[in-house]
mmCIF file of C-alpha atoms and ligand atoms in Angstrom:
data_model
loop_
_atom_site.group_PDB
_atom_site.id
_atom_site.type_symbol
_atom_site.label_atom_id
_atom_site.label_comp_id
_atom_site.label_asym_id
_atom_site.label_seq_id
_atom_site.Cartn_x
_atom_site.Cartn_y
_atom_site.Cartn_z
ATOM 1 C CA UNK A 1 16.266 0.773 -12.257
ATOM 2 C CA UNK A 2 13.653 1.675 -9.912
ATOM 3 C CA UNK A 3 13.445 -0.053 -6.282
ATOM 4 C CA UNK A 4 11.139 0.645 -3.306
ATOM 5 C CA UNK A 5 7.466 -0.302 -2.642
ATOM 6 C CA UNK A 6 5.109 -0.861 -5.995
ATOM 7 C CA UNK A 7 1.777 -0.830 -3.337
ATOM 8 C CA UNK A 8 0.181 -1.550 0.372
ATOM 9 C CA UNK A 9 -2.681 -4.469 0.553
ATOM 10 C CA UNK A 10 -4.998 -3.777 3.159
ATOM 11 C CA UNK A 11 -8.275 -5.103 4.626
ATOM 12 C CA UNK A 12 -10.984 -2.871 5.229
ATOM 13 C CA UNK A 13 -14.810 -2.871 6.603
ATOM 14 C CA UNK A 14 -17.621 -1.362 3.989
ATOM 15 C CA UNK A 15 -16.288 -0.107 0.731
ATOM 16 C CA UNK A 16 -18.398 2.751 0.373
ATOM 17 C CA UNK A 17 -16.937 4.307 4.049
ATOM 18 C CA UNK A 18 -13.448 3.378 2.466
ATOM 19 C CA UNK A 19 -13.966 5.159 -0.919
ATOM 20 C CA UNK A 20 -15.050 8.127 1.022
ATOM 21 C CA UNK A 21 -11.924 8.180 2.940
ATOM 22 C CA UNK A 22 -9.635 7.875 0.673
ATOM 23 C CA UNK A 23 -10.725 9.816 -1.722
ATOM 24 C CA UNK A 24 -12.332 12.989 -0.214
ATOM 25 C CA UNK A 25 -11.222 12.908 2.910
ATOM 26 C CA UNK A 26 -7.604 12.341 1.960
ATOM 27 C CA UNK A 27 -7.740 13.736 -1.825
ATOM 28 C CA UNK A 28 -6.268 10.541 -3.020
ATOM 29 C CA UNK A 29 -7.736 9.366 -6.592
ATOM 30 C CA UNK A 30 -9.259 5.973 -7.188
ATOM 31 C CA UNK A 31 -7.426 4.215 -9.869
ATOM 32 C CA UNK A 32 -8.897 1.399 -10.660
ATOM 33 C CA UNK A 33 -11.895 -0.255 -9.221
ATOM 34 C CA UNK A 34 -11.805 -3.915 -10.070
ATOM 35 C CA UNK A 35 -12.953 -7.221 -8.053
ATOM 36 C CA UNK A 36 -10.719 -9.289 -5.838
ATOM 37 C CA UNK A 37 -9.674 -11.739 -8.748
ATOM 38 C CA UNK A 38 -9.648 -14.793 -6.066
ATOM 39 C CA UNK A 39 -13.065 -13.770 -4.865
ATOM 40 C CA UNK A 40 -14.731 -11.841 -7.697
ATOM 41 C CA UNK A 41 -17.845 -10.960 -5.570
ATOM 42 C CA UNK A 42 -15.528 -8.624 -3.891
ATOM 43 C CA UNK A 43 -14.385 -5.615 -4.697
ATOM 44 C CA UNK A 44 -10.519 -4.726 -5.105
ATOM 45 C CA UNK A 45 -9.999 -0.632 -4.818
ATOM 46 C CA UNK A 46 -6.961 0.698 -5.883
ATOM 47 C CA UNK A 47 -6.031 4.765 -4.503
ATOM 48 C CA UNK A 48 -3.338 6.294 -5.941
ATOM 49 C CA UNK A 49 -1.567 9.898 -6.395
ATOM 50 C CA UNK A 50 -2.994 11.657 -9.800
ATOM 51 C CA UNK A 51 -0.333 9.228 -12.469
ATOM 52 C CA UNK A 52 -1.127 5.716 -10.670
ATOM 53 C CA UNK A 53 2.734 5.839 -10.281
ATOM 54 C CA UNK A 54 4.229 2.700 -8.645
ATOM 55 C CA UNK A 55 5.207 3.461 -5.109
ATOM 56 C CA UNK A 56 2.058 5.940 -4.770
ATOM 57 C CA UNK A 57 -1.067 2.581 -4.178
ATOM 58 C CA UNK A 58 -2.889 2.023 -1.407
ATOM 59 C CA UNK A 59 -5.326 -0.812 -2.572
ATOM 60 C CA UNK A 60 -7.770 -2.296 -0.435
ATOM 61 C CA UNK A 61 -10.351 -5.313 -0.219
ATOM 62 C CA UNK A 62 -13.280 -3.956 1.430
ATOM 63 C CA UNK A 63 -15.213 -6.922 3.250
ATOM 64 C CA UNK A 64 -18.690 -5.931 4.627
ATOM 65 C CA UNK A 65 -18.485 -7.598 7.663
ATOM 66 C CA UNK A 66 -14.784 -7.628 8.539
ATOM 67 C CA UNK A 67 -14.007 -8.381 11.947
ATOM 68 C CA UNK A 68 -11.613 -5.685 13.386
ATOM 69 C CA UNK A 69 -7.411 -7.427 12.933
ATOM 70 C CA UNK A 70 -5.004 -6.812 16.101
ATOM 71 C CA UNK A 71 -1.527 -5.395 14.827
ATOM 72 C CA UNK A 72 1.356 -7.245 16.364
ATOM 73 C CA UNK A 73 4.499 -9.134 15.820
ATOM 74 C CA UNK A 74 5.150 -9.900 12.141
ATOM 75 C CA UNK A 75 2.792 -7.729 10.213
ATOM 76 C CA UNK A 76 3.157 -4.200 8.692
ATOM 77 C CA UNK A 77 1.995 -1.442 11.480
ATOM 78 C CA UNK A 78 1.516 1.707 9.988
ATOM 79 C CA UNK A 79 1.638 3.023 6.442
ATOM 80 C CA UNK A 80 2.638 6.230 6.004
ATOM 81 C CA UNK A 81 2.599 9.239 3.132
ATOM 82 C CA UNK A 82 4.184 11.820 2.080
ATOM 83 C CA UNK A 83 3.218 15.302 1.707
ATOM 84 C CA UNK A 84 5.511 18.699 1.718
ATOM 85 C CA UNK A 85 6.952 20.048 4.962
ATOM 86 C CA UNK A 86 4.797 22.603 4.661
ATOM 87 C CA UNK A 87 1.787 20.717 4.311
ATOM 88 C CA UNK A 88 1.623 19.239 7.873
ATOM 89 C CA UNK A 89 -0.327 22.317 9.662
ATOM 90 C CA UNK A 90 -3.178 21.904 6.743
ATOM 91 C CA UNK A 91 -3.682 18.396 7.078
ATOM 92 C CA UNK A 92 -3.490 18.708 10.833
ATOM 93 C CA UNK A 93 -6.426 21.256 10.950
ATOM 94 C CA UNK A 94 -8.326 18.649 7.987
ATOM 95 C CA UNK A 95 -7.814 15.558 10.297
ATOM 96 C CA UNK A 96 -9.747 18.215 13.163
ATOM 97 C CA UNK A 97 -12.227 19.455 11.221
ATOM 98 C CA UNK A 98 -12.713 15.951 9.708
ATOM 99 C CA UNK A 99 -13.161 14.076 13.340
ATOM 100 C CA UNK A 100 -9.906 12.186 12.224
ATOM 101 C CA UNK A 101 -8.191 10.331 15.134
ATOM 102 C CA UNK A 102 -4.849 11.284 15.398
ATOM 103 C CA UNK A 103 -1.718 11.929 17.568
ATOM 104 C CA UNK A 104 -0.110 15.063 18.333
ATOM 105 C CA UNK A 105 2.929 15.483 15.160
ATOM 106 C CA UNK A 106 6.421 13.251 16.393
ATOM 107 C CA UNK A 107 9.850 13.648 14.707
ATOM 108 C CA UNK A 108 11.415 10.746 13.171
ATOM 109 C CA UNK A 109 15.023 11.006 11.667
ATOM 110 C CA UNK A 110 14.318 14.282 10.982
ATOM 111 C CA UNK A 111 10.815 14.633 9.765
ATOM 112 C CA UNK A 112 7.774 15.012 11.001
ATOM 113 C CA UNK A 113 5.272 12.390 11.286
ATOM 114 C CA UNK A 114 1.357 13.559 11.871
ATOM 115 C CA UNK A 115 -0.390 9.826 12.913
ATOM 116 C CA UNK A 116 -4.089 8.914 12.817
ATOM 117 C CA UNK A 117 -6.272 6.417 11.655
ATOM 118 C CA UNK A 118 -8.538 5.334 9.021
ATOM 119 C CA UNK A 119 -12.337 4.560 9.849
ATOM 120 C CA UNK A 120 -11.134 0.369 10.333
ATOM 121 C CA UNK A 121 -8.464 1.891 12.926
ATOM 122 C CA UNK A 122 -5.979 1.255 10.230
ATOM 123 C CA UNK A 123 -2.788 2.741 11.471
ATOM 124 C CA UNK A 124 -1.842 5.713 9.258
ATOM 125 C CA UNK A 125 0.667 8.860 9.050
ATOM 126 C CA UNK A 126 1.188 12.015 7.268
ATOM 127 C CA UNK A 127 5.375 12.517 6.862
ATOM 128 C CA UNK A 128 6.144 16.073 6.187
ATOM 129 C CA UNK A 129 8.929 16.027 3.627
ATOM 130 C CA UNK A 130 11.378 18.937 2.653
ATOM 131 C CA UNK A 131 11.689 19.885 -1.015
ATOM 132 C CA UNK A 132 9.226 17.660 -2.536
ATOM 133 C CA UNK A 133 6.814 20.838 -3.434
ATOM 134 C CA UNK A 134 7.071 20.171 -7.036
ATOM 135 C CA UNK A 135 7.069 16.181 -7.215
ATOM 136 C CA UNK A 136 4.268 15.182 -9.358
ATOM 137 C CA UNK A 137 0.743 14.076 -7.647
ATOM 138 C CA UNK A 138 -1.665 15.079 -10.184
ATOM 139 C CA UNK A 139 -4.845 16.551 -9.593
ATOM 140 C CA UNK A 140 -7.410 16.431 -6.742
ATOM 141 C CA UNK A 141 -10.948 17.733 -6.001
ATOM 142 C CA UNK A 142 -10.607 17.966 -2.163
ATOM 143 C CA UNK A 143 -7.172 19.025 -1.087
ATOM 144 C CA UNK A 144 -5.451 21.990 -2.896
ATOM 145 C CA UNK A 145 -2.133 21.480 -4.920
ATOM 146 C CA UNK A 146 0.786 22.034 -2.242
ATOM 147 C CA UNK A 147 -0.617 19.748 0.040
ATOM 148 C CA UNK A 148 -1.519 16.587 -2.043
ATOM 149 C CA UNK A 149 -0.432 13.545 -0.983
ATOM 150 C CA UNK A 150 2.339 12.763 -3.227
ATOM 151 C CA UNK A 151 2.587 8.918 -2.902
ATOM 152 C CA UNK A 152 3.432 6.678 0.024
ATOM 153 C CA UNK A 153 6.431 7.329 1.697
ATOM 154 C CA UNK A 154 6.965 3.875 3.448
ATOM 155 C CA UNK A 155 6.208 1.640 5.969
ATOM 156 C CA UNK A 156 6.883 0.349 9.558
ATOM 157 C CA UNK A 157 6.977 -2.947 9.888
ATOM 158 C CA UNK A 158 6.579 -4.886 13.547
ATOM 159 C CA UNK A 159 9.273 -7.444 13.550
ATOM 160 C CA UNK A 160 10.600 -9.781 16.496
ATOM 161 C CA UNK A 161 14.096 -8.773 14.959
ATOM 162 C CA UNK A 162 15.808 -7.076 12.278
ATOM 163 C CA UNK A 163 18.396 -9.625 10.932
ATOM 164 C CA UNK A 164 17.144 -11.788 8.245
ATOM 165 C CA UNK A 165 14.540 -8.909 7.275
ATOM 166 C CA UNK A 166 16.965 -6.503 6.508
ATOM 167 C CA UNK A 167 19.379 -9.018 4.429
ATOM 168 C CA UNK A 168 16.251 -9.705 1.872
ATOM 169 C CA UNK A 169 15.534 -5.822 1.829
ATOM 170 C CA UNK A 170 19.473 -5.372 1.268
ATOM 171 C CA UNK A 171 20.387 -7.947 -1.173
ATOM 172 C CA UNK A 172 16.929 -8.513 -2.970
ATOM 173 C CA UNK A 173 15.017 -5.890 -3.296
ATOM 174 C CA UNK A 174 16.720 -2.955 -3.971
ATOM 175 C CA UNK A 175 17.155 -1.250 -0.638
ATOM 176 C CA UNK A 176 20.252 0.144 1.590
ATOM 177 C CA UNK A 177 20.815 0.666 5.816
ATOM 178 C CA UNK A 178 20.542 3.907 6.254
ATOM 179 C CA UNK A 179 20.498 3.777 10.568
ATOM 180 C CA UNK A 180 18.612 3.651 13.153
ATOM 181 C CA UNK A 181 16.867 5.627 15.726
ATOM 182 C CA UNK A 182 15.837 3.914 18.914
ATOM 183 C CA UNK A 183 14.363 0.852 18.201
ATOM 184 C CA UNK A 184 13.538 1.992 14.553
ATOM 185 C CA UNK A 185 16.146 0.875 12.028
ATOM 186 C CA UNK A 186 15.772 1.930 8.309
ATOM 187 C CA UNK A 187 16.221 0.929 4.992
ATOM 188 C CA UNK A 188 16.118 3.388 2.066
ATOM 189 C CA UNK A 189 15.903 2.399 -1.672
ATOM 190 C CA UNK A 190 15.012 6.060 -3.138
ATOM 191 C CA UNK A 191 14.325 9.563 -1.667
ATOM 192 C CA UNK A 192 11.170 9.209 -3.903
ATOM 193 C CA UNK A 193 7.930 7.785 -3.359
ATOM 194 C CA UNK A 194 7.516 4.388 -1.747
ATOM 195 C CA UNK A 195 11.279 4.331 -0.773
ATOM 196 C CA UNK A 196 11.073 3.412 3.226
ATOM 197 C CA UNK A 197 10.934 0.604 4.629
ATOM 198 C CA UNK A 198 11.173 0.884 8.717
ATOM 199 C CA UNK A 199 11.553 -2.253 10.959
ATOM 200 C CA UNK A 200 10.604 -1.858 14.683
ATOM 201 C CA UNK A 201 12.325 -4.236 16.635
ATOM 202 C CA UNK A 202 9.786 -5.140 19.473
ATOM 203 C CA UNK A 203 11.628 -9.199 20.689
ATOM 204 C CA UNK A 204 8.854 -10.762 22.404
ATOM 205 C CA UNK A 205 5.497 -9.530 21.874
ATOM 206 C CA UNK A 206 2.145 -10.553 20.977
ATOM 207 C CA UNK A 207 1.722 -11.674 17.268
ATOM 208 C CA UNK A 208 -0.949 -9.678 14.614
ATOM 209 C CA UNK A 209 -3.843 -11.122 13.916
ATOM 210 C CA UNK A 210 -5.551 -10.323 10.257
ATOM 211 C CA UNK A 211 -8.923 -8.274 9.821
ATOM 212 C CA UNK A 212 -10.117 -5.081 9.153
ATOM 213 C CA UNK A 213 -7.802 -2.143 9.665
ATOM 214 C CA UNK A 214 -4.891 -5.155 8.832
ATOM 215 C CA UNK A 215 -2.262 -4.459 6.189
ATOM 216 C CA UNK A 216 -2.394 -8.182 4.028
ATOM 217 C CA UNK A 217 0.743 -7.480 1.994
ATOM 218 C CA UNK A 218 3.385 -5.364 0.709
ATOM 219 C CA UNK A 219 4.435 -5.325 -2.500
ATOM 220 C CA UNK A 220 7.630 -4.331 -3.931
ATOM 221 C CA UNK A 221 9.152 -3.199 -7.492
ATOM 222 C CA UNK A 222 10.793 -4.683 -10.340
ATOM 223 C CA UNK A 223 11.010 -3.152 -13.412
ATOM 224 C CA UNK A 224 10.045 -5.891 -15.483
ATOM 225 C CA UNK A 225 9.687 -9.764 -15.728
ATOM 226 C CA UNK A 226 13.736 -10.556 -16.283
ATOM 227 C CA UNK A 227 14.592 -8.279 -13.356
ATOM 228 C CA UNK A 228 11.620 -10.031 -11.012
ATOM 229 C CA UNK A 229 12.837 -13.436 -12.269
ATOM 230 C CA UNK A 230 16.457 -12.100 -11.124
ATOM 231 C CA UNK A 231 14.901 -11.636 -7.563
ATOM 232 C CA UNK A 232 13.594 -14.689 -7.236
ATOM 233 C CA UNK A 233 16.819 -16.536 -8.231
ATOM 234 C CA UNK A 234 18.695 -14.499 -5.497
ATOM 235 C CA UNK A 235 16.083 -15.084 -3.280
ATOM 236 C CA UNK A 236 15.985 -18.803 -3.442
ATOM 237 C CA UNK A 237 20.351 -18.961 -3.690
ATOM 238 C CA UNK A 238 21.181 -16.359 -1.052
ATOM 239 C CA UNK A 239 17.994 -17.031 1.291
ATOM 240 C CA UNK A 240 16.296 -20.358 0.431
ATOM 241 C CA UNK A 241 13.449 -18.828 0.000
ATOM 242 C CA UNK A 242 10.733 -19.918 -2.615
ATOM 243 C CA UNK A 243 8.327 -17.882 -4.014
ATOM 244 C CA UNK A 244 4.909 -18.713 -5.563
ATOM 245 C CA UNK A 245 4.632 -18.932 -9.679
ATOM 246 C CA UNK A 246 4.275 -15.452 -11.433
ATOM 247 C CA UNK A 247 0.764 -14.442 -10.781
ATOM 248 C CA UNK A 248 -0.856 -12.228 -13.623
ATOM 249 C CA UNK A 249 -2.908 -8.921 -11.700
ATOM 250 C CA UNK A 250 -3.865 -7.182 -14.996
ATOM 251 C CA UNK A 251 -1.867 -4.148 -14.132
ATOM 252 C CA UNK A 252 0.912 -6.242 -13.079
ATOM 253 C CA UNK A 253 2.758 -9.435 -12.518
ATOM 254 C CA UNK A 254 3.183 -10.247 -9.298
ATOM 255 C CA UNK A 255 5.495 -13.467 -7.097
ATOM 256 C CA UNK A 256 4.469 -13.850 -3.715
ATOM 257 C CA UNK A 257 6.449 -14.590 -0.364
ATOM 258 C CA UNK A 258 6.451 -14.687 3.499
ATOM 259 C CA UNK A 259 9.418 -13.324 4.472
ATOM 260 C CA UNK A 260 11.372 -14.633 7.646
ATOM 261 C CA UNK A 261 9.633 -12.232 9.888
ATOM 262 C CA UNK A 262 6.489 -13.258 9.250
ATOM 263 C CA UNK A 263 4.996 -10.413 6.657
ATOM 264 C CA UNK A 264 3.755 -11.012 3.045
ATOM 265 C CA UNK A 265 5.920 -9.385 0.662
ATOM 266 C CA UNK A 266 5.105 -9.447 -3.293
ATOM 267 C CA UNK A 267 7.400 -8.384 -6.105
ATOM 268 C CA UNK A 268 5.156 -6.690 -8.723
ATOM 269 C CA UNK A 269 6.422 -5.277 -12.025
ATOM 270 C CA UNK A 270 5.882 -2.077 -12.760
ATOM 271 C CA UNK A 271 4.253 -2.754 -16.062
ATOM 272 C CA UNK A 272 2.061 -2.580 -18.106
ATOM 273 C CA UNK A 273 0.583 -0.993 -15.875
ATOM 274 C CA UNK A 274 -2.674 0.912 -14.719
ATOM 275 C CA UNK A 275 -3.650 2.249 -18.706
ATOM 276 C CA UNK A 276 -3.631 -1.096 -19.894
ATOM 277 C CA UNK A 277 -7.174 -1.355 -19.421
ATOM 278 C CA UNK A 278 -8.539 2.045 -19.560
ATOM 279 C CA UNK A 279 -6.316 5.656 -20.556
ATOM 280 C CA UNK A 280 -5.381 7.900 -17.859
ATOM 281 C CA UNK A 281 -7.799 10.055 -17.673
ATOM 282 C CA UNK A 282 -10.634 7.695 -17.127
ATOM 283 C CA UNK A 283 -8.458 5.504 -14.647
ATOM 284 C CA UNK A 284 -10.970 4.561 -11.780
ATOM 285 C CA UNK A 285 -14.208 5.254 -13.032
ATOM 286 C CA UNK A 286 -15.618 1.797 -14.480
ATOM 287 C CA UNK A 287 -15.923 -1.613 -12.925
ATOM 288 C CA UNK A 288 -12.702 -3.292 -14.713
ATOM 289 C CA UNK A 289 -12.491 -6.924 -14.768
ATOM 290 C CA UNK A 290 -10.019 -9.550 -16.185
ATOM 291 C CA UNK A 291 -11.005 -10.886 -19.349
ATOM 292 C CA UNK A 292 -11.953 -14.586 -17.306
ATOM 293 C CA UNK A 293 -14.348 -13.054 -15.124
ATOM 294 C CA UNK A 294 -15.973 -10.382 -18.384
ATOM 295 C CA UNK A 295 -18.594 -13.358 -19.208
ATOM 296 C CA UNK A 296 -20.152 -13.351 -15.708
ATOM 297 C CA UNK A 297 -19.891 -9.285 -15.603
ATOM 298 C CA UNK A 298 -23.755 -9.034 -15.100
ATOM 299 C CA UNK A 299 -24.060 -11.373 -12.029
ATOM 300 C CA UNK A 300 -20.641 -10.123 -10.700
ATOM 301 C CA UNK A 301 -21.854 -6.436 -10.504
ATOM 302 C CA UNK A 302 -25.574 -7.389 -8.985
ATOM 303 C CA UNK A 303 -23.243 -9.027 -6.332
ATOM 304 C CA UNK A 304 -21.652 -5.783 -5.087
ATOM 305 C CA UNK A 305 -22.530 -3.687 -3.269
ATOM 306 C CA UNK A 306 -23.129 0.245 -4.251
ATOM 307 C CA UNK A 307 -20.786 2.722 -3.924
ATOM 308 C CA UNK A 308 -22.541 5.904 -4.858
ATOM 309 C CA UNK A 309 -26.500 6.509 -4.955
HETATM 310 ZN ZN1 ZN B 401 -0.444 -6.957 -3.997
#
């Protein structure tokens, strides 16, 4: 059984600066461009390392005219990825020569963590990992091989307190204490991708507000529907907390939730997954759309905007 995160949700400004981003800028691949299915003249962008692996997506719904979110108390505050050790003096000099702003590299339980942000002010880092040179990313037309972003590594969540947090991450979803460092305490499920899951206890402070550069959700793993439906019964005995009905994504199925500090957490299964719709090699270069919205395909694409020229 696989735990840790299945993807990041995020909110961004014009889809066309956000493709660029992602994908040259940052070398990750778009894996499936689809609509937002509760607002279909939207898009819904989904990056991921070279597979489409669960624990490596980033997905995003771009919104032209986005006003800018605050991060705060009870939201997600920076998503970070991870790359090899040795990787962090290339993308340092890329985020440079890119006009990327970022902070000066800081050491967290013993790795280093390059910060910047995306062109939303999205809070992002870069953790250099050791001894992940030969974990699986796929290929990449912008960034060469040993410095790839291999998947996400985590997140940091902003949280008035740690307690009731931590007991869903511990007993629900998969994920163990492993410490703390200042006011950072962390919770491991995997030393693979999408395996972190910080908490930054910050008490009294102002809360987020939602908008562009704004994480919306996290999502986290199950291996199928019996071990998601297993979740949900420990997290209604243990925590008395209810969940919304099994949602169907396409790619996944997904239960929603707002934990007790305030951030949206899903439980998505990791199948079928991303080649349901399209094989692997093609992942990312249509406009996919769930079989309710295929009848209105022609006025849903004369609704979106372009990405290319
Ligand atoms: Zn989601």
């Amino acid at each position: 059984m696989t735990h840790g995160l299945h993807h990041v949700t995020a909110i961004s400004g014009p889809a066309r600066r956000n493709l660029d981003f992602y994908t040259r800028t940052l070398g990750l691949r778009l894996v499936k461009k689809t609509v937002n299915f509760d607002d279909p003249g939207s898009y819904h962008l989904y990056y991921g390392n070279g597979e489409a692996e669960p624990g490596s997506l980033l997905t995003f719904f771009p919104w032209d005219h986005a006003a800018p979110g605050r991060v705060g108390i009870g939201e997600t505050q920076e998503t970070r990825f991870r790359v090899p050790e040795a990787a962090i003096g290339f993308w340092t000099h890329r985020l440079i020569a890119e006009g990327v702003p970022h902070e000066a590299p800081v050491r967290l339980f013993g790795e280093t963590v390059l910060a910047f942000r995306d062109p939303d002010g999205m809070r992002l880092s870069l953790v250099g990992v050791p001894g992940i040179e030969d974990e699986a990313a796929g290929e990449t037309g912008t960034i060469p091989a040993e410095a790839v972003i291999r998947g996400l590594h985590g997140v940091s969540l902003l949280l008035r307190e740690v307690g009731a947090t931590g007991a869903i991450l511990t007993d629900v979803l998969g994920f163990a204490d492993a410490g703390r460092e200042g006011t950072t305490h962390r919770f491991r499920a995997s030393g693979g991708i999408g395996g972190l899951v910080d908490i930054r206890e910050a008490g009294d402070f102002l809360p987020g507000r939602m908008g562009a550069g704004s994480v919306h959700h996290i999502a986290f793993r199950a291996a199928d529907d019996a071990e998601q439906a297993a979740m949900r019964a420990r997290l209604a005995g243990n925590h008395r907390l209810r969940t919304t009905e099994q949602q169907d994504r396409n790619y996944f199925r997904s239960l929603y939730f707002r934990e007790p500090g305030g951030v949206l957490f899903e439980i998505a299964t990791d199948i079928p997954g991303f080649t349901v719709d399209e094989p692997l090699a093609d992942l990312g270069s249509a406009l996919k759309l769930p079989a309710q919205f295929e009848p209105f395909r022609h006025e849903i694409e004369a609704r979106l905007p372009a990405l290319a020229d």
